[in-house]
mmCIF file with all atom_site columns, C-alpha atoms in Angstrom:
data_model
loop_
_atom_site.group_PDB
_atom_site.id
_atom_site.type_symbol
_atom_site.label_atom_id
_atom_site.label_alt_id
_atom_site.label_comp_id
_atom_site.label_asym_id
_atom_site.label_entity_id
_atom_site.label_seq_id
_atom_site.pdbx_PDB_ins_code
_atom_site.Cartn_x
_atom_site.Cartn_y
_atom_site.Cartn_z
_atom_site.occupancy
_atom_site.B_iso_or_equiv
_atom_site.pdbx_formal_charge
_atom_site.auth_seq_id
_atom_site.auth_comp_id
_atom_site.auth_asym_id
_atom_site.auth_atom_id
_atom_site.pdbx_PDB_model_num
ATOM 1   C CA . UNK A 1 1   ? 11.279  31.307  2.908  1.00 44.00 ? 13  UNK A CA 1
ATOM 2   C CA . UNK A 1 2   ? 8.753   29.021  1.399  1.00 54.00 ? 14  UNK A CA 1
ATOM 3   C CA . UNK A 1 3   ? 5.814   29.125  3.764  1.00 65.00 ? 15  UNK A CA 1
ATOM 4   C CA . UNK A 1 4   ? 4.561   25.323  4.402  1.00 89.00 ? 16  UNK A CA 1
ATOM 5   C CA . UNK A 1 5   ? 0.457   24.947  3.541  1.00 95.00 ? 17  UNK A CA 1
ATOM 6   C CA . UNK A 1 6   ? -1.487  23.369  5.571  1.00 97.00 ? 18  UNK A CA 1
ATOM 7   C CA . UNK A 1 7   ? -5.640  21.792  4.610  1.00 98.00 ? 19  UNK A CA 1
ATOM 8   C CA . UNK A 1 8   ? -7.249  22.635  7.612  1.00 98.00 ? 20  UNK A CA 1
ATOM 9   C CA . UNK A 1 9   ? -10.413 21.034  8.939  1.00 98.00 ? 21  UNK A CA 1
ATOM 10  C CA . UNK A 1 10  ? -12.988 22.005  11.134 1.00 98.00 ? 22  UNK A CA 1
ATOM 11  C CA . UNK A 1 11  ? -16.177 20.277  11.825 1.00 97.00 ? 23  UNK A CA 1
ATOM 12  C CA . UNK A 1 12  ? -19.057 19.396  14.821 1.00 96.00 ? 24  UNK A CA 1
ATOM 13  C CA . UNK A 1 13  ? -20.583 16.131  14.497 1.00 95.00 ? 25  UNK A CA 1
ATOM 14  C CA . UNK A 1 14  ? -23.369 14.655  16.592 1.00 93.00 ? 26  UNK A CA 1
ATOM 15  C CA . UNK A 1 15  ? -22.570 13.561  19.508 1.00 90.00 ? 27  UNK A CA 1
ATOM 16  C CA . UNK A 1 16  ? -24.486 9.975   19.097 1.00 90.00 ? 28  UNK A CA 1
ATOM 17  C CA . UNK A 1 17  ? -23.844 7.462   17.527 1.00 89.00 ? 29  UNK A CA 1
ATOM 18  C CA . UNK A 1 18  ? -20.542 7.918   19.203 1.00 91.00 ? 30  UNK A CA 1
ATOM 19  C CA . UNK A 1 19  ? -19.231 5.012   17.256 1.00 92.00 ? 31  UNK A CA 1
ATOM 20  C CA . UNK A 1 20  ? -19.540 6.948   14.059 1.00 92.00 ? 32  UNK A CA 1
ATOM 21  C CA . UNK A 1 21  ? -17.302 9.839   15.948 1.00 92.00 ? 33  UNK A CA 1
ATOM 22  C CA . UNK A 1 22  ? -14.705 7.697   16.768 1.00 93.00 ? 34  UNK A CA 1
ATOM 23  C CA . UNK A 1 23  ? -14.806 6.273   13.509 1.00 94.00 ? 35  UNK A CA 1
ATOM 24  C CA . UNK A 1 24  ? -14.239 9.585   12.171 1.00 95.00 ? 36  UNK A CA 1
ATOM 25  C CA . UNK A 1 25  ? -11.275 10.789  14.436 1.00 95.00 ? 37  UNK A CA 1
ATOM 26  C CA . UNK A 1 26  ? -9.383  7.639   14.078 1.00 95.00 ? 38  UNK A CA 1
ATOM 27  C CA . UNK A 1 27  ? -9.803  7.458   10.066 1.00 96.00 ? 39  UNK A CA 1
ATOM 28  C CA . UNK A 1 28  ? -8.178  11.374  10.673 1.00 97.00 ? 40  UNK A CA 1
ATOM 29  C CA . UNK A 1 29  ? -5.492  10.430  12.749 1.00 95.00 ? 41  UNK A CA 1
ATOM 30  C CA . UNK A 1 30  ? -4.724  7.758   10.525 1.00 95.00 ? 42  UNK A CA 1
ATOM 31  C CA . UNK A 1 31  ? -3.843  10.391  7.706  1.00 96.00 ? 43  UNK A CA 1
ATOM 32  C CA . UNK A 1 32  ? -1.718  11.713  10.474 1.00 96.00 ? 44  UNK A CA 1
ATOM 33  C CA . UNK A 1 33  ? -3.635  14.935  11.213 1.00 97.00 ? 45  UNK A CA 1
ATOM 34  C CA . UNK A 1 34  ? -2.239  16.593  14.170 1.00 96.00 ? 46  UNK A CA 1
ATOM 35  C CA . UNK A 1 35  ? -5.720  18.009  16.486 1.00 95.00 ? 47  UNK A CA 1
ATOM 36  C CA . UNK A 1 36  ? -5.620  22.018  17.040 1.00 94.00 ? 48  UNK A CA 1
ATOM 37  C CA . UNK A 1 37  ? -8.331  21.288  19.529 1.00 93.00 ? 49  UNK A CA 1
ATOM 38  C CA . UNK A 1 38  ? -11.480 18.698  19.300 1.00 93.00 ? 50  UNK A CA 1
ATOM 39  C CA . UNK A 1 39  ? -13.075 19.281  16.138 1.00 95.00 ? 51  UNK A CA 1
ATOM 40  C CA . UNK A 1 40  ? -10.256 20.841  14.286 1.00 97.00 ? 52  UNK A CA 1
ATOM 41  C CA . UNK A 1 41  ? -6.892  19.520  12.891 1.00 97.00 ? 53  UNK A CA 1
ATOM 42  C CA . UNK A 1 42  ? -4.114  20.082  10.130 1.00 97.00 ? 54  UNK A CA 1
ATOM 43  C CA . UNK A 1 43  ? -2.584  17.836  7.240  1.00 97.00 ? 55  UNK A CA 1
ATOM 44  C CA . UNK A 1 44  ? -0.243  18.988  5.089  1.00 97.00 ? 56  UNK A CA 1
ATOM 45  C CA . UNK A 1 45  ? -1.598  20.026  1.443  1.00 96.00 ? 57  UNK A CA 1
ATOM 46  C CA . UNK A 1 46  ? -1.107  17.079  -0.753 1.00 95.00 ? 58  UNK A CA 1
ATOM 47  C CA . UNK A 1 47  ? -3.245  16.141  -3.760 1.00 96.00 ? 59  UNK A CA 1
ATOM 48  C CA . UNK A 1 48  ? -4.074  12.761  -1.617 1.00 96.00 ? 60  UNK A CA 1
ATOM 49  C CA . UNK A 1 49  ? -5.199  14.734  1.689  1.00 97.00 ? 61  UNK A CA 1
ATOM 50  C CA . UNK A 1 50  ? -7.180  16.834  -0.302 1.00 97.00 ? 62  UNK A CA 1
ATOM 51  C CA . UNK A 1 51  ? -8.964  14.110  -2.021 1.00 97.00 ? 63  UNK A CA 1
ATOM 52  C CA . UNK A 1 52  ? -9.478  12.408  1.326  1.00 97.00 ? 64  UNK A CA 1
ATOM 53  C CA . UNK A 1 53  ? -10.981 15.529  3.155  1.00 98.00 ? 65  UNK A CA 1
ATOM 54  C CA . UNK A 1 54  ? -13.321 16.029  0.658  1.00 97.00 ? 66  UNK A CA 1
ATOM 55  C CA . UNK A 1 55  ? -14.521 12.393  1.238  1.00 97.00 ? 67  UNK A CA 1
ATOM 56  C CA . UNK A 1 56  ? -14.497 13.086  4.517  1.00 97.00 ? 68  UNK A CA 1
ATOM 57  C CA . UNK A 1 57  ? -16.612 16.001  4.283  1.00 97.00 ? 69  UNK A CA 1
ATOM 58  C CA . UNK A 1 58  ? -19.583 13.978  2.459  1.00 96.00 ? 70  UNK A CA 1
ATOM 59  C CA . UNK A 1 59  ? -19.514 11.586  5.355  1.00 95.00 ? 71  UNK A CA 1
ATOM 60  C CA . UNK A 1 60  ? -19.589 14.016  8.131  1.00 97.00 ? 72  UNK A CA 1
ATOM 61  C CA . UNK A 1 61  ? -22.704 15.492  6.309  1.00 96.00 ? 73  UNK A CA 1
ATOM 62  C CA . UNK A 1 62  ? -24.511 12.402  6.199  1.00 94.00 ? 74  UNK A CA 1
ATOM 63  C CA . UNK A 1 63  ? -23.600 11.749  9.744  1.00 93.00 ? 75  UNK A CA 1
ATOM 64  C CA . UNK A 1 64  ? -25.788 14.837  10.096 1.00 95.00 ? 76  UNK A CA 1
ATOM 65  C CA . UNK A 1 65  ? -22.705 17.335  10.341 1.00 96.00 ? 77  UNK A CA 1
ATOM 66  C CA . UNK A 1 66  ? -21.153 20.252  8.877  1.00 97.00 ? 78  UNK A CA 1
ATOM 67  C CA . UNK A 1 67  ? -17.220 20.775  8.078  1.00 97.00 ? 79  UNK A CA 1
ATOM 68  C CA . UNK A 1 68  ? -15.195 23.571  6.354  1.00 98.00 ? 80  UNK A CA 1
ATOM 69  C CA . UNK A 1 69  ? -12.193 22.637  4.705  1.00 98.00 ? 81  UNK A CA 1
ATOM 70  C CA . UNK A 1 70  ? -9.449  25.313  4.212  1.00 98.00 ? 82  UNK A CA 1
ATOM 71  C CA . UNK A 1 71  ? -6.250  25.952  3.170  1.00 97.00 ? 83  UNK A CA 1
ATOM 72  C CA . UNK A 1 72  ? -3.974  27.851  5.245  1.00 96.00 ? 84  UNK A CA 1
ATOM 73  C CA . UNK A 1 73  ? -0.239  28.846  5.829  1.00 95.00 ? 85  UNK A CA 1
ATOM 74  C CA . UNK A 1 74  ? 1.638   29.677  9.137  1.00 94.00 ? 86  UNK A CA 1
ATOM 75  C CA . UNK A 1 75  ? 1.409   33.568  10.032 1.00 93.00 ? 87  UNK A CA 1
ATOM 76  C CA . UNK A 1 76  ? 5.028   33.217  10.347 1.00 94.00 ? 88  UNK A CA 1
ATOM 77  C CA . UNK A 1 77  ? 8.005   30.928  11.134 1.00 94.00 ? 89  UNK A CA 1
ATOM 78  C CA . UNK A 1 78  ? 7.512   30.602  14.958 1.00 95.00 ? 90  UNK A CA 1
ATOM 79  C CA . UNK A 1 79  ? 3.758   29.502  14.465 1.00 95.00 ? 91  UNK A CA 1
ATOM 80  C CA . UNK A 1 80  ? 4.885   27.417  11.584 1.00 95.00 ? 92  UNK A CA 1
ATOM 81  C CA . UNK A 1 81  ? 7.474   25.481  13.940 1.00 96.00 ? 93  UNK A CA 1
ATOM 82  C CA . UNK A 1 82  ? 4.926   25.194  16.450 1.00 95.00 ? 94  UNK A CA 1
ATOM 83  C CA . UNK A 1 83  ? 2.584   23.289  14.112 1.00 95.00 ? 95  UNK A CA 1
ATOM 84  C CA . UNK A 1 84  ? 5.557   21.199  12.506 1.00 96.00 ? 96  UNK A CA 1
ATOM 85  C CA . UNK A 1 85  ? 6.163   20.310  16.589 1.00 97.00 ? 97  UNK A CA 1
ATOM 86  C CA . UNK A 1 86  ? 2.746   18.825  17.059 1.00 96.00 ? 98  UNK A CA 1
ATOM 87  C CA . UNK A 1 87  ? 3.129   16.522  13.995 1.00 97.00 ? 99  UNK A CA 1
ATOM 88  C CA . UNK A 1 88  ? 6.567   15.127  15.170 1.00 97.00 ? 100 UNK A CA 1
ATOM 89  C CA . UNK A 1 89  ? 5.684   14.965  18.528 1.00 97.00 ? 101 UNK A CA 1
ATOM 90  C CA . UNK A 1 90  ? 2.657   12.710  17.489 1.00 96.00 ? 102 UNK A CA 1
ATOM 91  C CA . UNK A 1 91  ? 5.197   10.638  15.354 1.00 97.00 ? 103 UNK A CA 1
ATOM 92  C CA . UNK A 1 92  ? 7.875   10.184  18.384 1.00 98.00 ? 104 UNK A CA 1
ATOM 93  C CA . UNK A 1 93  ? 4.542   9.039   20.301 1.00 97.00 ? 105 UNK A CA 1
ATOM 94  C CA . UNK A 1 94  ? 4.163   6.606   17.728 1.00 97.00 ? 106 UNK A CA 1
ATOM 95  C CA . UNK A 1 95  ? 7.942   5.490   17.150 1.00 98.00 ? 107 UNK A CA 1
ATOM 96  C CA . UNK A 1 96  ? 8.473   5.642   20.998 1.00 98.00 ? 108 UNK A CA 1
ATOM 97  C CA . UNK A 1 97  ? 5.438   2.879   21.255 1.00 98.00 ? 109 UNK A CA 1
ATOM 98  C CA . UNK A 1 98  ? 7.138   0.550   18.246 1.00 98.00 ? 110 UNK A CA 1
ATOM 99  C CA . UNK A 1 99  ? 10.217  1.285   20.284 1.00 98.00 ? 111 UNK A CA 1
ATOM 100 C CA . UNK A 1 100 ? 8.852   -0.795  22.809 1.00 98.00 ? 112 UNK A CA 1
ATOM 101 C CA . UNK A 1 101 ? 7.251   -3.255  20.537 1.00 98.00 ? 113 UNK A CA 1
ATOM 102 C CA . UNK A 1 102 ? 10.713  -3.837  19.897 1.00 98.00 ? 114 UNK A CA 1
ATOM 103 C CA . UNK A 1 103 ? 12.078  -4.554  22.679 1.00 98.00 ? 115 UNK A CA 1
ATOM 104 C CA . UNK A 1 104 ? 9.163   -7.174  23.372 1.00 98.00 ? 116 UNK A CA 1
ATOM 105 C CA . UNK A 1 105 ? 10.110  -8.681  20.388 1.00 98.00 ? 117 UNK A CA 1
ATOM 106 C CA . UNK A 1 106 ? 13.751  -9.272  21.640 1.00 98.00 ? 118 UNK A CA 1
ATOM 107 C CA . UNK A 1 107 ? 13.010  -9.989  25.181 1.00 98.00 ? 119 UNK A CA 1
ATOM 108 C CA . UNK A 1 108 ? 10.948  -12.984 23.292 1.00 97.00 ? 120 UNK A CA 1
ATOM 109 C CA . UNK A 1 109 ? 13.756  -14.387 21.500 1.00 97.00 ? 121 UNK A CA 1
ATOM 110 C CA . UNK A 1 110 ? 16.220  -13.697 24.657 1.00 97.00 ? 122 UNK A CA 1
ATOM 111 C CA . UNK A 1 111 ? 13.602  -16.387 25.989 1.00 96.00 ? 123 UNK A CA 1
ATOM 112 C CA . UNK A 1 112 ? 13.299  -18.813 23.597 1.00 95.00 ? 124 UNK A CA 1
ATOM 113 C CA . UNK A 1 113 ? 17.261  -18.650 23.630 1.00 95.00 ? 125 UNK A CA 1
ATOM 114 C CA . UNK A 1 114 ? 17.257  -19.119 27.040 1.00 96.00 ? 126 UNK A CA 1
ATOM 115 C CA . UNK A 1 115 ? 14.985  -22.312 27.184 1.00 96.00 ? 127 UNK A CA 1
ATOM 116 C CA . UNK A 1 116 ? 16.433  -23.806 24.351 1.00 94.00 ? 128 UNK A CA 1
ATOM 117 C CA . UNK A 1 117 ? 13.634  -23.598 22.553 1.00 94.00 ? 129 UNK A CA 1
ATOM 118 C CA . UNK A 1 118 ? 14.284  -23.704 18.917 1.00 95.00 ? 130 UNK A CA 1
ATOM 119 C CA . UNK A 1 119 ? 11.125  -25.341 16.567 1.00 95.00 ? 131 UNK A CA 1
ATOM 120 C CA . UNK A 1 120 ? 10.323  -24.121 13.064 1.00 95.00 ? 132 UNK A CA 1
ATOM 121 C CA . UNK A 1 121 ? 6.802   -23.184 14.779 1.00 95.00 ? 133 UNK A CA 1
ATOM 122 C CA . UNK A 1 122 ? 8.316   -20.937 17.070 1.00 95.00 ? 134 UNK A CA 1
ATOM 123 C CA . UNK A 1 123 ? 10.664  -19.002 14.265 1.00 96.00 ? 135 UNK A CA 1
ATOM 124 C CA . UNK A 1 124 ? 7.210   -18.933 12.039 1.00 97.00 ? 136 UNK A CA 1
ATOM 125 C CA . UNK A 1 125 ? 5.749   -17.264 15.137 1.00 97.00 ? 137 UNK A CA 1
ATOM 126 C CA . UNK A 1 126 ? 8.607   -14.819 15.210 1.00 97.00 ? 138 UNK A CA 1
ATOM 127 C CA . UNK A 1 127 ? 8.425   -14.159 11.922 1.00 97.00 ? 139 UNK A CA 1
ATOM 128 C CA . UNK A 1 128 ? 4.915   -13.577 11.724 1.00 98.00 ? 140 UNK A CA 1
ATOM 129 C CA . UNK A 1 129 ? 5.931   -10.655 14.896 1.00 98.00 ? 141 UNK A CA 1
ATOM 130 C CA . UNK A 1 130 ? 8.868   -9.637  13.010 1.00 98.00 ? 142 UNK A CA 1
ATOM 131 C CA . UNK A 1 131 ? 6.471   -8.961  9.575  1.00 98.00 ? 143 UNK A CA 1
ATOM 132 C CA . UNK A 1 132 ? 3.516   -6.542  11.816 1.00 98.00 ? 144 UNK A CA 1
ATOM 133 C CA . UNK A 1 133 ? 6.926   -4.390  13.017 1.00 98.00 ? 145 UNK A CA 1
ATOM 134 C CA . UNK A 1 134 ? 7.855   -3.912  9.766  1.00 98.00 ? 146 UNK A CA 1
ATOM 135 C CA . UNK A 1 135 ? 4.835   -3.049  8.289  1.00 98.00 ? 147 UNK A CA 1
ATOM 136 C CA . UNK A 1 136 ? 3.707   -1.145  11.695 1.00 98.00 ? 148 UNK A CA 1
ATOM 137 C CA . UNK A 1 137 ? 7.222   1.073   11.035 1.00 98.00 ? 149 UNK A CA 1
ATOM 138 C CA . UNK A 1 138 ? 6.023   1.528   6.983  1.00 98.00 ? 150 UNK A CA 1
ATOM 139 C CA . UNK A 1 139 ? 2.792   3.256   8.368  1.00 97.00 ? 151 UNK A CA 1
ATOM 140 C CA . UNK A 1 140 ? 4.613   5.463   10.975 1.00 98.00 ? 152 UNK A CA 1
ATOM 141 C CA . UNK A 1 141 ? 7.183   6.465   7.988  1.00 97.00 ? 153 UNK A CA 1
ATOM 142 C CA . UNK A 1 142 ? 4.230   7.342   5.610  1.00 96.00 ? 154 UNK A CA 1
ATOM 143 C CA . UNK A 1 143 ? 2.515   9.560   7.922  1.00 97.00 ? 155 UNK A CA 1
ATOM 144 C CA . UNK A 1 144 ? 6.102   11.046  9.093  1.00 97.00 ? 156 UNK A CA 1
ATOM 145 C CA . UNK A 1 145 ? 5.331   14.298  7.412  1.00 96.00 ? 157 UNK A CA 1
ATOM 146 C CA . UNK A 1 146 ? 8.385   16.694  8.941  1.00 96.00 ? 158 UNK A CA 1
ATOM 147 C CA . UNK A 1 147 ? 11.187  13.900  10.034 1.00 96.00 ? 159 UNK A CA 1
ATOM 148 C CA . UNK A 1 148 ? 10.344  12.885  13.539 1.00 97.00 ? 160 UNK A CA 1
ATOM 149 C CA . UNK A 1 149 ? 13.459  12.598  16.047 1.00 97.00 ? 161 UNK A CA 1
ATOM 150 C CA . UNK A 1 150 ? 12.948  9.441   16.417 1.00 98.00 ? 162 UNK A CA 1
ATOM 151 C CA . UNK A 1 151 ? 12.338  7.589   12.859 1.00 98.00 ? 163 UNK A CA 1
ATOM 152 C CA . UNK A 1 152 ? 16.134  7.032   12.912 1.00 98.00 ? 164 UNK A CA 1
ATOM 153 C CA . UNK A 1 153 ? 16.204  5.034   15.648 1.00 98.00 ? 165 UNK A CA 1
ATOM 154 C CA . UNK A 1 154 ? 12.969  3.182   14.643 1.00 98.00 ? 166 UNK A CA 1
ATOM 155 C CA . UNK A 1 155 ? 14.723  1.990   11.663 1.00 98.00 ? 167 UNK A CA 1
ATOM 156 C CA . UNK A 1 156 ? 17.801  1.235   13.225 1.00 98.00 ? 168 UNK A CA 1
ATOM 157 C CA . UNK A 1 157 ? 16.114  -1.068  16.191 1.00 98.00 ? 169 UNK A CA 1
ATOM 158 C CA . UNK A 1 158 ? 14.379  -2.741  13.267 1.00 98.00 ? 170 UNK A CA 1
ATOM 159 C CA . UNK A 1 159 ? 17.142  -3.459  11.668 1.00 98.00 ? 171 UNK A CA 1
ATOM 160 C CA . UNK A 1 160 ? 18.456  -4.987  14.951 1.00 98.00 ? 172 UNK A CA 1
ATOM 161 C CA . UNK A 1 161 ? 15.755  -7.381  15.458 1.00 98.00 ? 173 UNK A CA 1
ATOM 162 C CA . UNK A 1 162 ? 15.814  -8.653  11.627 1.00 98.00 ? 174 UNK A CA 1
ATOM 163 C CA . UNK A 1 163 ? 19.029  -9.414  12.547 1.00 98.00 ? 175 UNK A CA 1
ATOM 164 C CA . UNK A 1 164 ? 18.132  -10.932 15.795 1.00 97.00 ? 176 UNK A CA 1
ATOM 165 C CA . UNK A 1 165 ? 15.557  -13.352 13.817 1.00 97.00 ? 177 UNK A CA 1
ATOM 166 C CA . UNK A 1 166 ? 18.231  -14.475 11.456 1.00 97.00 ? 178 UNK A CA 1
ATOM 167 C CA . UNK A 1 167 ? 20.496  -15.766 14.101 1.00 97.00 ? 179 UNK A CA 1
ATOM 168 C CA . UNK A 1 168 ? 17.851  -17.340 16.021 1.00 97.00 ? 180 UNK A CA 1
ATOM 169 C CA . UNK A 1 169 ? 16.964  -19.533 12.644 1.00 96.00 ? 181 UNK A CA 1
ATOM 170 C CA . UNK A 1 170 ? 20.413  -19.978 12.292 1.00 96.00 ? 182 UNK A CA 1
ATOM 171 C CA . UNK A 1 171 ? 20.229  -21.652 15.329 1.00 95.00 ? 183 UNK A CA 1
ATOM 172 C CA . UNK A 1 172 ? 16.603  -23.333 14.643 1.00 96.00 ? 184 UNK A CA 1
ATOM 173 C CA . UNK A 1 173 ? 18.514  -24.744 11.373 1.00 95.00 ? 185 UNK A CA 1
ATOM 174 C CA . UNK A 1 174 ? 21.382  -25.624 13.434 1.00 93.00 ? 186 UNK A CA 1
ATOM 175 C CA . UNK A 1 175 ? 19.119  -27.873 15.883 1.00 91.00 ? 187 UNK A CA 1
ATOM 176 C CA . UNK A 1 176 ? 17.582  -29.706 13.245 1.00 88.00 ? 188 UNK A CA 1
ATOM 177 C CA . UNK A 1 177 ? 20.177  -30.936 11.558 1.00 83.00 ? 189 UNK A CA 1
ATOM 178 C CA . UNK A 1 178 ? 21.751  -32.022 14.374 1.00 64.00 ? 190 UNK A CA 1
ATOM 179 C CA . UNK A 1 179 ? 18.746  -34.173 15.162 1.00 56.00 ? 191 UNK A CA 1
ATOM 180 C CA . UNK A 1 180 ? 19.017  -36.061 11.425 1.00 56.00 ? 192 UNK A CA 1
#
C-alpha cells in the first residue's frame, strides 16, 4: 500500500487583529485544508501546497506568529481513512450547498416560466447565475482532493440547469420573433 502524505500545519496567531485571523483561516480553507483542531490542519503534499504553506508561514510571522510545517503520513490505513473522511466530508458540505444553489436556480426559471416572463434581460440575468454555478462547481472540483460522494451529482444537476437555460432562451427566442 502506498501510504498517502500529508503537509501538515500547525500554528498560534494573535488573537487581535482578528481580521488578520480570519483572513488566514479562510485563505487555508480555500486550499481545501481539512482543520485537525483550531490551529492545525492537513493538505495533501503537492508541489503547489507546499509553495503556498511556505508563503503562509512568512505571513503568520509577520502577523507576530509562529508555524511548523511538516510532512507526515497516516500511522496506518484506518487513520488514513479517517483523514481522507474529513476532506470529503468538507467537499459534500460544499457540493450539498451548490446543490441547493441549484435548485434556486431552477425554482427561478420555473417562475419566470410561470409568469410568462421571457426578455433577453431576464435570460442575461440567468446566464450571468448560470456562469457563478459553473465556476462555483470548478472551485469545489479543484479542491476535491479524494472524490467526494457527491461531485457526481454536482455535475450532473449542472448539467441539468444548462439545459434548463437553453430551453428557456429557446423560448425567449421564440417570443421575440413572434412579436416581429
Amino acid at each position: 500500500m502506498v501510504s498517502l502524505s500529508w503537509l501538515l500545519l500547525t500554528y498560534k496567531v494573535p488573537p487581535e487583529p482578528a481580521g488578520k485571523r480570519v483572513a488566514l483561516w479562510r485563505r487555508l480553507k480555500g486550499m481545501g485544508a481539512v482543520y485537525l483542531q483550531n490551529g492545525v490542519c492537513l493538505l495533501p503534499k503537492t508541489e503547489d501546497h507546499v509553495r503556498r504553506l511556505k508563503m503562509l508561514e512568512n505571513d503568520i510571522s509577520e502577523m507576530g506568529g509562529e508555524s511548523v510545517i511538516l510532512e507526515t503520513i497516516a500511522l496506518d490505513r484506518v487513520q488514513e481513512d479517517k483523514v481522507v473522511s474529513r476532506f470529503r466530508a468538507d467537499r459534500d458540505d460544499q457540493y450539498r450547498e451548490f446543490l441547493g444553489r441549484c435548485a434556486d436556480f431552477e425554482k427561478e426559471i420555473a417562475k419566470e416560466i410561470a409568469i410568462n416572463k421571457f426578455t433577453y434581460a431576464e435570460l442575461e440575468e440567468e446566464d450571468t447565475d448560470l456562469k457563478k454555478l459553473q465556476g462555483w462547481l470548478e472551485k469545489i472540483k479543484k479542491l476535491d482532493f479524494y472524490g467526494a460522494p457527491l461531485a457526481d451529482e454536482a455535475a450532473l444537476r449542472l448539467r441539468a440547469c444548462e439545459a434548463l437555460l437553453d430551453s428557456y432562451a429557446q423560448r425567449v427566442f421564440d417570443a421575440h420573433d413572434e412579436n416581429r
